[in-house]
């Protein structure tokens, strides 16, 4: 029996999702054109690497949906990495990101899905009961998805001849439904509690709510959106522009207002959920570096003017070293190592080799998300008066461990994964040098 490789299945799924989303949301196609134009000003970057989406996002309603999604994504080589709590920022969900975890898999196709789960505990009891009863009735997976995944789990992979069917049927989970699954009054009650509750519970499935290509100059893309009639989110989230980019910078266009129908009713309603996003990734940070990032970010005053915000960020981040050598020396970032000159004859420390230029550093790319940025992305698509709703999942007894226990596969740790890349690179360097480095 021949199985399709998990990486190839993920690549096919990512392409199919992208084609579907461009048809569903034509403005997303305009965003892609802008991104292509910005990226074209950077000659020399391999096109094929740029042209694939980096991530998408869905919002699920109940634990068994999360479990089945984890099993489906496992067949595509995507594992849950990290636990994101957004509820304190007014977003009644908690989340993880399913993504490839090895260097090879990330290089083949980096597609990942930020996956949120509704926290019904944060709703008033009567509405919570209504939401849970509505969700209990739905099955967001095509029967063939369940069958092919179950078979793959037994056999050790998805059969080559089942691959296209799995992609096509899996796509149905992610597609848009313009008719709500609940009557107008139920939709209205859910929406009044929080627009996300309606987005999650009032529809037949968890429509993909955005896709995100990689852009090489996010500041240029932000500026270019308005010129093309694309309304940008007010600010670029994340760290400031730097010579040595760190973590993740993101912006999006605001969610569209789309017409929806209610079963058995002639008059239409409207719903805002779907948008397009762009991202620019930089060096993964160690815990120490990440803490410094959070500490500096906390000093930045809130602003809805991007130029002002970027200036404030730049000022706040002056104390974050902006050279890879210095970031490495202070233990702030993760790196891969390569030998630039001839190998030294006597043992030296890694620090000495880097300082003398014998060993060159290249940053390990940050592959995950940032809770504050994610909350900013969510919030830019919510109505003003809903921004403060939320509450804490930990007050409801939710912890990272409890969320991880919902999953049929192990949850991975972002720091460990990035550190692993550095460690393997260090071992390869030591093998070349013929001695151990401290
Ligand atoms: C997910 C928002 C988070 C990101 O890029 O930080 C996210 C959502 O809106 O469902 O995708
Ligand atoms: Ni996103």
Short mmCIF file of C-alpha atoms and ligand atoms in Angstrom, two decimals:
data_model
loop_
_atom_site.label_atom_id
_atom_site.label_comp_id
_atom_site.label_asym_id
_atom_site.label_seq_id
_atom_site.Cartn_x
_atom_site.Cartn_y
_atom_site.Cartn_z
CA UNK A 1 0.00 0.00 0.00
CA UNK A 2 1.28 3.49 -0.83
CA UNK A 3 0.60 6.37 1.52
CA UNK A 4 0.75 10.06 0.67
CA UNK A 5 3.37 11.86 2.72
CA UNK A 6 1.97 14.02 5.50
CA UNK A 7 3.86 17.02 4.12
CA UNK A 8 2.39 16.56 0.66
CA UNK A 9 -1.11 16.16 2.08
CA UNK A 10 -0.68 19.40 4.04
CA UNK A 11 0.60 21.20 0.94
CA UNK A 12 -2.37 20.02 -1.12
CA UNK A 13 -4.81 21.00 1.59
CA UNK A 14 -3.23 24.45 1.95
CA UNK A 15 -3.46 25.07 -1.80
CA UNK A 16 -7.08 23.90 -1.94
CA UNK A 17 -8.00 26.14 1.01
CA UNK A 18 -6.30 29.12 -0.60
CA UNK A 19 -8.14 28.63 -3.90
CA UNK A 20 -11.45 28.26 -2.05
CA UNK A 21 -10.90 31.35 0.11
CA UNK A 22 -9.97 33.55 -2.85
CA UNK A 23 -13.24 32.59 -4.50
CA UNK A 24 -15.20 33.16 -1.31
CA UNK A 25 -13.49 36.45 -0.37
CA UNK A 26 -12.30 38.25 -3.53
CA UNK A 27 -10.73 41.03 -1.43
CA UNK A 28 -8.32 38.40 -0.13
CA UNK A 29 -7.18 37.94 -3.74
CA UNK A 30 -6.49 41.70 -3.90
CA UNK A 31 -4.41 41.42 -0.72
CA UNK A 32 -2.38 38.59 -2.29
CA UNK A 33 -1.70 40.80 -5.32
CA UNK A 34 -0.44 43.56 -3.04
CA UNK A 35 1.76 41.10 -1.15
CA UNK A 36 3.17 39.75 -4.45
CA UNK A 37 3.99 43.29 -5.58
CA UNK A 38 5.72 44.13 -2.27
CA UNK A 39 7.64 40.84 -2.32
CA UNK A 40 8.71 41.43 -5.94
CA UNK A 41 10.78 44.39 -4.71
CA UNK A 42 13.02 41.85 -2.94
CA UNK A 43 14.70 40.02 -5.80
CA UNK A 44 16.37 36.75 -5.04
CA UNK A 45 13.85 35.25 -2.62
CA UNK A 46 12.68 31.91 -4.02
CA UNK A 47 9.15 32.44 -5.35
CA UNK A 48 7.79 29.03 -4.42
CA UNK A 49 8.56 29.64 -0.76
CA UNK A 50 6.76 32.97 -0.81
CA UNK A 51 3.66 31.92 -2.64
CA UNK A 52 2.26 29.57 -0.02
CA UNK A 53 0.09 30.77 2.81
CA UNK A 54 1.68 30.67 6.23
CA UNK A 55 -1.41 30.26 8.33
CA UNK A 56 -5.17 30.29 8.66
CA UNK A 57 -7.55 30.32 11.61
CA UNK A 58 -10.71 28.58 12.72
CA UNK A 59 -12.88 28.78 15.83
CA UNK A 60 -14.44 25.59 17.12
CA UNK A 61 -17.44 25.17 19.37
CA UNK A 62 -16.94 21.98 21.39
CA UNK A 63 -14.18 19.62 22.55
CA UNK A 64 -15.06 16.76 20.20
CA UNK A 65 -14.59 19.11 17.24
CA UNK A 66 -11.13 19.93 18.57
CA UNK A 67 -10.37 16.23 18.95
CA UNK A 68 -11.36 15.35 15.40
CA UNK A 69 -9.51 18.38 13.97
CA UNK A 70 -6.39 17.23 15.85
CA UNK A 71 -6.71 13.77 14.27
CA UNK A 72 -7.24 15.23 10.80
CA UNK A 73 -4.32 17.63 11.14
CA UNK A 74 -2.12 14.84 12.51
CA UNK A 75 -2.46 13.11 9.12
CA UNK A 76 -1.20 16.36 7.58
CA UNK A 77 1.82 16.47 9.87
CA UNK A 78 0.45 19.24 12.08
CA UNK A 79 0.76 19.04 15.86
CA UNK A 80 -0.75 21.33 18.48
CA UNK A 81 1.88 23.77 19.68
CA UNK A 82 1.29 26.13 22.60
CA UNK A 83 -1.71 27.25 24.62
CA UNK A 84 -3.02 30.75 24.05
CA UNK A 85 -5.35 32.45 26.47
CA UNK A 86 -7.14 35.37 24.88
CA UNK A 87 -10.12 35.66 27.21
CA UNK A 88 -8.55 38.34 29.45
CA UNK A 89 -8.41 40.51 26.32
CA UNK A 90 -12.13 40.16 25.85
CA UNK A 91 -12.17 37.14 23.55
CA UNK A 92 -14.09 34.16 25.03
CA UNK A 93 -11.90 31.40 23.58
CA UNK A 94 -8.67 29.57 24.28
CA UNK A 95 -6.45 28.33 21.51
CA UNK A 96 -3.58 26.31 20.15
CA UNK A 97 -1.86 26.26 16.77
CA UNK A 98 -1.55 23.11 14.70
CA UNK A 99 1.68 23.21 12.74
CA UNK A 100 4.54 21.22 11.29
CA UNK A 101 7.33 20.91 13.83
CA UNK A 102 10.48 19.72 12.06
CA UNK A 103 12.83 21.83 9.94
CA UNK A 104 12.18 19.56 6.95
CA UNK A 105 8.40 19.71 7.28
CA UNK A 106 8.41 23.49 7.78
CA UNK A 107 10.58 23.86 4.69
CA UNK A 108 8.30 21.63 2.62
CA UNK A 109 5.19 23.58 3.54
CA UNK A 110 4.87 25.74 6.66
CA UNK A 111 1.06 25.91 6.75
CA UNK A 112 -0.47 26.05 10.22
CA UNK A 113 -3.91 26.69 11.65
CA UNK A 114 -4.57 28.86 14.70
CA UNK A 115 -7.40 26.94 16.31
CA UNK A 116 -9.64 28.40 18.98
CA UNK A 117 -12.21 26.72 21.18
CA UNK A 118 -15.19 28.55 22.60
CA UNK A 119 -15.33 28.94 26.39
CA UNK A 120 -19.06 28.53 27.05
CA UNK A 121 -18.34 28.86 30.78
CA UNK A 122 -17.97 32.59 30.24
CA UNK A 123 -21.57 32.96 29.02
CA UNK A 124 -24.65 33.66 31.15
CA UNK A 125 -26.23 30.28 32.13
CA UNK A 126 -29.35 30.47 29.92
CA UNK A 127 -27.37 31.43 26.83
CA UNK A 128 -24.71 28.88 27.63
CA UNK A 129 -27.35 26.16 27.64
CA UNK A 130 -28.73 27.40 24.32
CA UNK A 131 -25.28 27.55 22.75
CA UNK A 132 -24.32 24.10 23.99
CA UNK A 133 -27.59 22.57 22.80
CA UNK A 134 -27.08 24.14 19.35
CA UNK A 135 -23.50 22.90 19.12
CA UNK A 136 -24.42 19.43 20.35
CA UNK A 137 -26.60 18.96 17.27
CA UNK A 138 -23.95 19.67 14.66
CA UNK A 139 -21.29 17.47 13.09
CA UNK A 140 -18.79 19.62 11.21
CA UNK A 141 -17.00 16.67 9.57
CA UNK A 142 -18.00 14.81 6.44
CA UNK A 143 -18.40 11.10 7.09
CA UNK A 144 -15.59 10.35 4.61
CA UNK A 145 -13.21 12.53 6.62
CA UNK A 146 -13.98 10.48 9.70
CA UNK A 147 -13.60 7.23 7.76
CA UNK A 148 -10.37 8.07 5.95
CA UNK A 149 -8.73 9.44 9.09
CA UNK A 150 -9.77 6.41 11.16
CA UNK A 151 -8.39 4.09 8.49
CA UNK A 152 -5.16 6.10 8.25
CA UNK A 153 -4.69 5.79 12.01
CA UNK A 154 -4.90 2.02 11.75
CA UNK A 155 -2.82 1.65 8.60
CA UNK A 156 -0.18 4.28 9.41
CA UNK A 157 -1.02 6.87 6.78
CA UNK A 158 -3.55 8.15 4.25
CA UNK A 159 -3.66 5.95 1.17
CA UNK A 160 -2.52 7.76 -1.95
CA UNK A 161 -5.81 7.04 -3.67
CA UNK A 162 -7.78 8.60 -0.78
CA UNK A 163 -5.75 11.82 -0.62
CA UNK A 164 -7.75 13.97 -3.01
CA UNK A 165 -11.04 12.86 -1.55
CA UNK A 166 -9.82 13.66 1.95
CA UNK A 167 -8.70 17.14 0.89
CA UNK A 168 -11.98 17.82 -0.88
CA UNK A 169 -14.15 16.57 1.98
CA UNK A 170 -12.03 18.24 4.66
CA UNK A 171 -12.46 21.51 2.79
CA UNK A 172 -16.20 21.31 3.48
CA UNK A 173 -15.54 21.83 7.19
CA UNK A 174 -13.80 25.13 6.40
CA UNK A 175 -16.21 26.58 3.88
CA UNK A 176 -18.54 29.50 4.38
CA UNK A 177 -22.25 29.01 4.94
CA UNK A 178 -24.32 32.07 4.15
CA UNK A 179 -27.38 30.69 5.90
CA UNK A 180 -27.29 30.66 9.68
CA UNK A 181 -28.05 27.35 11.36
CA UNK A 182 -30.23 29.08 13.95
CA UNK A 183 -33.24 31.42 13.73
CA UNK A 184 -32.69 35.18 13.74
CA UNK A 185 -33.62 35.66 17.41
CA UNK A 186 -31.12 33.03 18.55
CA UNK A 187 -28.43 34.56 16.36
CA UNK A 188 -29.23 37.95 17.88
CA UNK A 189 -28.97 36.65 21.45
CA UNK A 190 -25.63 35.00 20.72
CA UNK A 191 -24.33 38.10 18.98
CA UNK A 192 -25.40 40.36 21.81
CA UNK A 193 -23.38 38.27 24.26
CA UNK A 194 -20.34 38.45 21.99
CA UNK A 195 -20.03 38.53 18.18
CA UNK A 196 -17.66 35.56 18.40
CA UNK A 197 -20.33 33.43 20.06
CA UNK A 198 -22.58 33.95 17.04
CA UNK A 199 -19.65 33.36 14.69
CA UNK A 200 -18.88 30.05 16.37
CA UNK A 201 -22.28 28.68 17.31
CA UNK A 202 -24.76 30.11 14.80
CA UNK A 203 -23.35 28.41 11.72
CA UNK A 204 -23.11 24.92 10.36
CA UNK A 205 -19.34 24.84 10.53
CA UNK A 206 -16.15 26.70 11.50
CA UNK A 207 -15.56 28.64 8.28
CA UNK A 208 -11.93 29.56 7.83
CA UNK A 209 -11.90 33.17 9.01
CA UNK A 210 -8.61 34.30 7.44
CA UNK A 211 -5.56 33.14 5.57
CA UNK A 212 -2.19 34.76 5.93
CA UNK A 213 0.61 34.93 3.37
CA UNK A 214 4.11 36.04 4.22
CA UNK A 215 5.18 39.55 3.25
CA UNK A 216 8.78 40.74 3.21
CA UNK A 217 7.99 44.37 4.12
CA UNK A 218 4.91 44.62 6.27
CA UNK A 219 5.22 48.40 6.67
CA UNK A 220 5.04 48.83 2.89
CA UNK A 221 2.08 46.44 2.72
CA UNK A 222 0.22 48.30 5.48
CA UNK A 223 0.75 51.58 3.66
CA UNK A 224 -0.21 50.02 0.33
CA UNK A 225 -3.56 48.62 1.48
CA UNK A 226 -5.50 51.90 1.53
CA UNK A 227 -4.21 52.81 -1.91
CA UNK A 228 -5.87 49.66 -3.24
CA UNK A 229 -9.16 50.18 -1.50
CA UNK A 230 -8.38 47.63 1.21
CA UNK A 231 -9.20 48.97 4.69
CA UNK A 232 -6.31 48.05 6.96
CA UNK A 233 -6.45 47.26 10.64
CA UNK A 234 -5.33 50.36 12.54
CA UNK A 235 -1.93 49.16 13.73
CA UNK A 236 0.66 46.53 12.90
CA UNK A 237 0.80 44.11 15.85
CA UNK A 238 3.97 42.85 17.46
CA UNK A 239 7.50 44.21 17.73
CA UNK A 240 8.80 47.24 15.79
CA UNK A 241 10.66 47.13 12.50
CA UNK A 242 14.29 46.28 13.20
CA UNK A 243 17.50 45.42 11.34
CA UNK A 244 17.26 42.00 13.00
CA UNK A 245 13.55 41.18 12.98
CA UNK A 246 12.19 39.29 15.98
CA UNK A 247 9.11 37.12 16.52
CA UNK A 248 6.12 38.05 14.43
CA UNK A 249 4.61 41.23 13.00
CA UNK A 250 1.06 41.05 11.69
CA UNK A 251 -1.63 43.19 10.17
CA UNK A 252 -4.90 42.50 8.40
CA UNK A 253 -7.77 44.09 6.59
CA UNK A 254 -10.93 44.50 8.58
CA UNK A 255 -13.51 41.78 8.46
CA UNK A 256 -16.08 42.22 5.73
CA UNK A 257 -19.75 42.76 6.48
CA UNK A 258 -21.45 39.90 4.68
CA UNK A 259 -25.09 39.19 4.00
CA UNK A 260 -26.47 36.13 5.70
CA UNK A 261 -29.83 34.43 5.55
CA UNK A 262 -31.88 32.77 8.23
CA UNK A 263 -33.69 29.54 7.46
CA UNK A 264 -37.28 30.14 6.40
CA UNK A 265 -36.96 33.93 6.37
CA UNK A 266 -36.99 36.28 3.43
CA UNK A 267 -35.16 39.23 4.97
CA UNK A 268 -31.40 39.07 5.22
CA UNK A 269 -29.03 39.79 8.10
CA UNK A 270 -25.35 40.57 8.17
CA UNK A 271 -22.29 39.04 9.79
CA UNK A 272 -18.67 40.10 10.15
CA UNK A 273 -16.09 37.35 10.43
CA UNK A 274 -13.82 36.94 7.47
CA UNK A 275 -10.71 38.92 6.70
CA UNK A 276 -7.24 38.68 5.21
CA UNK A 277 -4.01 38.99 7.12
CA UNK A 278 -0.28 39.27 6.38
CA UNK A 279 2.68 38.33 8.52
CA UNK A 280 6.41 38.87 8.68
CA UNK A 281 8.44 36.51 10.84
CA UNK A 282 11.77 37.04 12.56
CA UNK A 283 14.09 35.41 15.07
CA UNK A 284 12.63 33.07 17.70
CA UNK A 285 13.43 34.27 21.22
CA UNK A 286 14.52 32.35 24.28
CA UNK A 287 12.42 32.66 27.44
CA UNK A 288 14.73 35.47 28.51
CA UNK A 289 14.31 37.23 25.17
CA UNK A 290 10.57 36.68 25.16
CA UNK A 291 10.25 38.11 28.66
CA UNK A 292 12.22 41.17 27.59
CA UNK A 293 9.87 41.50 24.61
CA UNK A 294 6.81 41.37 26.88
CA UNK A 295 8.35 43.75 29.38
CA UNK A 296 9.18 46.36 26.72
CA UNK A 297 5.82 45.93 24.96
CA UNK A 298 4.03 46.64 28.24
CA UNK A 299 5.62 50.10 28.35
CA UNK A 300 4.19 51.13 24.98
CA UNK A 301 1.18 53.42 25.35
CA UNK A 302 -1.93 52.36 23.42
CA UNK A 303 -2.36 54.12 20.11
CA UNK A 304 -4.63 53.61 17.13
CA UNK A 305 -2.35 55.58 14.84
CA UNK A 306 0.11 53.20 13.24
CA UNK A 307 2.88 55.75 12.61
CA UNK A 308 2.70 56.94 16.20
CA UNK A 309 2.49 53.36 17.47
CA UNK A 310 5.52 52.27 15.45
CA UNK A 311 7.50 55.26 16.73
CA UNK A 312 6.51 54.40 20.32
CA UNK A 313 7.51 50.78 19.78
CA UNK A 314 10.85 51.74 18.26
CA UNK A 315 11.58 53.98 21.26
CA UNK A 316 10.57 51.28 23.75
CA UNK A 317 12.71 48.63 22.03
CA UNK A 318 15.94 50.68 21.98
CA UNK A 319 17.22 48.50 24.81
CA UNK A 320 16.61 45.27 22.86
CA UNK A 321 19.92 44.64 21.04
CA UNK A 322 19.54 44.86 17.28
CA UNK A 323 22.38 42.62 16.15
CA UNK A 324 22.32 38.83 16.06
CA UNK A 325 25.73 38.62 17.72
CA UNK A 326 24.56 40.74 20.65
CA UNK A 327 21.23 38.88 20.91
CA UNK A 328 23.21 35.65 20.99
CA UNK A 329 25.73 36.95 23.51
CA UNK A 330 22.90 37.97 25.85
CA UNK A 331 21.02 34.68 25.33
CA UNK A 332 17.96 36.41 23.87
CA UNK A 333 17.45 34.50 20.61
CA UNK A 334 17.78 31.05 19.03
CA UNK A 335 20.26 30.57 16.18
CA UNK A 336 21.68 28.09 13.73
CA UNK A 337 25.43 27.97 13.29
CA UNK A 338 27.66 27.64 10.26
CA UNK A 339 31.42 27.60 9.90
CA UNK A 340 32.55 30.72 8.02
CA UNK A 341 36.32 30.26 8.01
CA UNK A 342 38.67 27.37 8.58
CA UNK A 343 38.10 25.36 11.72
CA UNK A 344 40.24 26.41 14.70
CA UNK A 345 42.91 23.90 15.71
CA UNK A 346 42.50 24.32 19.45
CA UNK A 347 39.18 24.16 21.29
CA UNK A 348 37.41 27.46 21.82
CA UNK A 349 34.06 28.42 23.24
CA UNK A 350 31.11 29.05 20.95
CA UNK A 351 31.06 32.67 22.12
CA UNK A 352 34.69 33.10 21.05
CA UNK A 353 34.04 31.51 17.67
CA UNK A 354 31.04 33.77 17.07
CA UNK A 355 32.93 36.87 18.26
CA UNK A 356 35.85 36.13 15.94
CA UNK A 357 33.51 35.53 12.99
CA UNK A 358 34.59 31.91 12.58
CA UNK A 359 31.05 30.79 13.28
CA UNK A 360 28.19 32.62 11.57
CA UNK A 361 24.74 32.95 13.12
CA UNK A 362 21.47 32.69 11.29
CA UNK A 363 18.26 33.25 13.21
CA UNK A 364 15.86 30.39 13.90
CA UNK A 365 12.52 31.65 12.54
CA UNK A 366 9.74 32.06 15.08
CA UNK A 367 6.98 29.67 14.03
CA UNK A 368 4.25 30.44 16.57
CA UNK A 369 1.89 33.23 17.57
CA UNK A 370 1.73 36.03 20.12
CA UNK A 371 -1.30 36.22 22.45
CA UNK A 372 -1.43 40.01 22.61
CA UNK A 373 -1.17 40.26 18.82
CA UNK A 374 -3.76 37.55 18.30
CA UNK A 375 -6.11 39.39 20.66
CA UNK A 376 -5.48 42.57 18.66
CA UNK A 377 -6.36 40.74 15.45
CA UNK A 378 -9.55 39.35 16.96
CA UNK A 379 -10.54 42.69 18.43
CA UNK A 380 -10.03 44.66 15.26
CA UNK A 381 -12.88 42.63 13.86
CA UNK A 382 -15.28 43.04 16.75
CA UNK A 383 -17.63 45.87 17.41
CA UNK A 384 -16.42 48.53 19.78
CA UNK A 385 -18.92 47.88 22.56
CA UNK A 386 -17.95 44.23 22.78
CA UNK A 387 -14.29 44.73 23.45
CA UNK A 388 -14.37 44.38 27.19
CA UNK A 389 -16.36 41.14 27.48
CA UNK A 390 -14.39 38.09 28.36
CA UNK A 391 -13.25 36.84 31.72
CA UNK A 392 -10.55 34.45 32.64
CA UNK A 393 -10.48 30.77 31.71
CA UNK A 394 -8.31 30.07 34.75
CA UNK A 395 -11.12 31.38 36.93
CA UNK A 396 -13.22 28.65 35.32
CA UNK A 397 -10.62 26.03 36.18
CA UNK A 398 -8.98 25.96 32.75
CA UNK A 399 -5.25 25.41 32.59
CA UNK A 400 -2.82 24.55 29.83
CA UNK A 401 -2.83 20.97 31.15
CA UNK A 402 -6.60 20.70 31.06
CA UNK A 403 -6.73 22.00 27.52
CA UNK A 404 -3.92 19.63 26.52
CA UNK A 405 -5.86 16.76 28.07
CA UNK A 406 -8.71 17.40 25.60
CA UNK A 407 -6.35 16.60 22.75
CA UNK A 408 -5.79 13.07 21.47
CA UNK A 409 -2.14 13.95 20.73
CA UNK A 410 0.58 15.57 22.82
CA UNK A 411 0.73 19.35 22.94
CA UNK A 412 4.18 20.63 22.07
CA UNK A 413 6.08 23.53 23.56
CA UNK A 414 7.15 26.42 21.35
CA UNK A 415 10.38 27.17 23.23
CA UNK A 416 11.44 23.52 23.19
CA UNK A 417 10.86 23.23 19.45
CA UNK A 418 12.87 26.34 18.61
CA UNK A 419 15.59 25.34 21.04
CA UNK A 420 15.71 21.90 19.44
CA UNK A 421 16.60 23.46 16.08
CA UNK A 422 19.47 25.37 17.73
CA UNK A 423 20.64 22.25 19.54
CA UNK A 424 20.75 20.13 16.40
CA UNK A 425 22.64 22.85 14.59
CA UNK A 426 25.15 23.04 17.46
CA UNK A 427 25.68 19.27 17.33
CA UNK A 428 26.31 19.43 13.59
CA UNK A 429 28.84 22.21 14.17
CA UNK A 430 30.62 20.22 16.86
CA UNK A 431 30.81 17.25 14.52
CA UNK A 432 32.50 19.46 11.91
CA UNK A 433 34.89 21.01 14.43
CA UNK A 434 35.73 17.70 16.03
CA UNK A 435 35.33 19.03 19.57
CA UNK A 436 32.54 19.85 22.00
CA UNK A 437 31.58 23.46 22.60
CA UNK A 438 30.40 24.73 25.94
C1 LIG B 1 -7.51 34.02 15.24
C2 LIG B 1 -6.70 35.25 15.50
C3 LIG B 1 -5.26 34.89 15.81
C4 LIG B 1 -3.13 35.41 14.58
O1 LIG B 1 -2.56 35.50 13.47
O2 LIG B 1 -2.64 35.88 15.61
C5 LIG B 1 -4.43 34.75 14.61
C6 LIG B 1 -8.93 34.29 14.88
O3 LIG B 1 -9.30 35.43 14.55
O4 LIG B 1 -9.70 33.33 14.91
O5 LIG B 1 -4.75 34.16 13.62
NI1 LIG B 2 -3.79 35.05 11.92
#
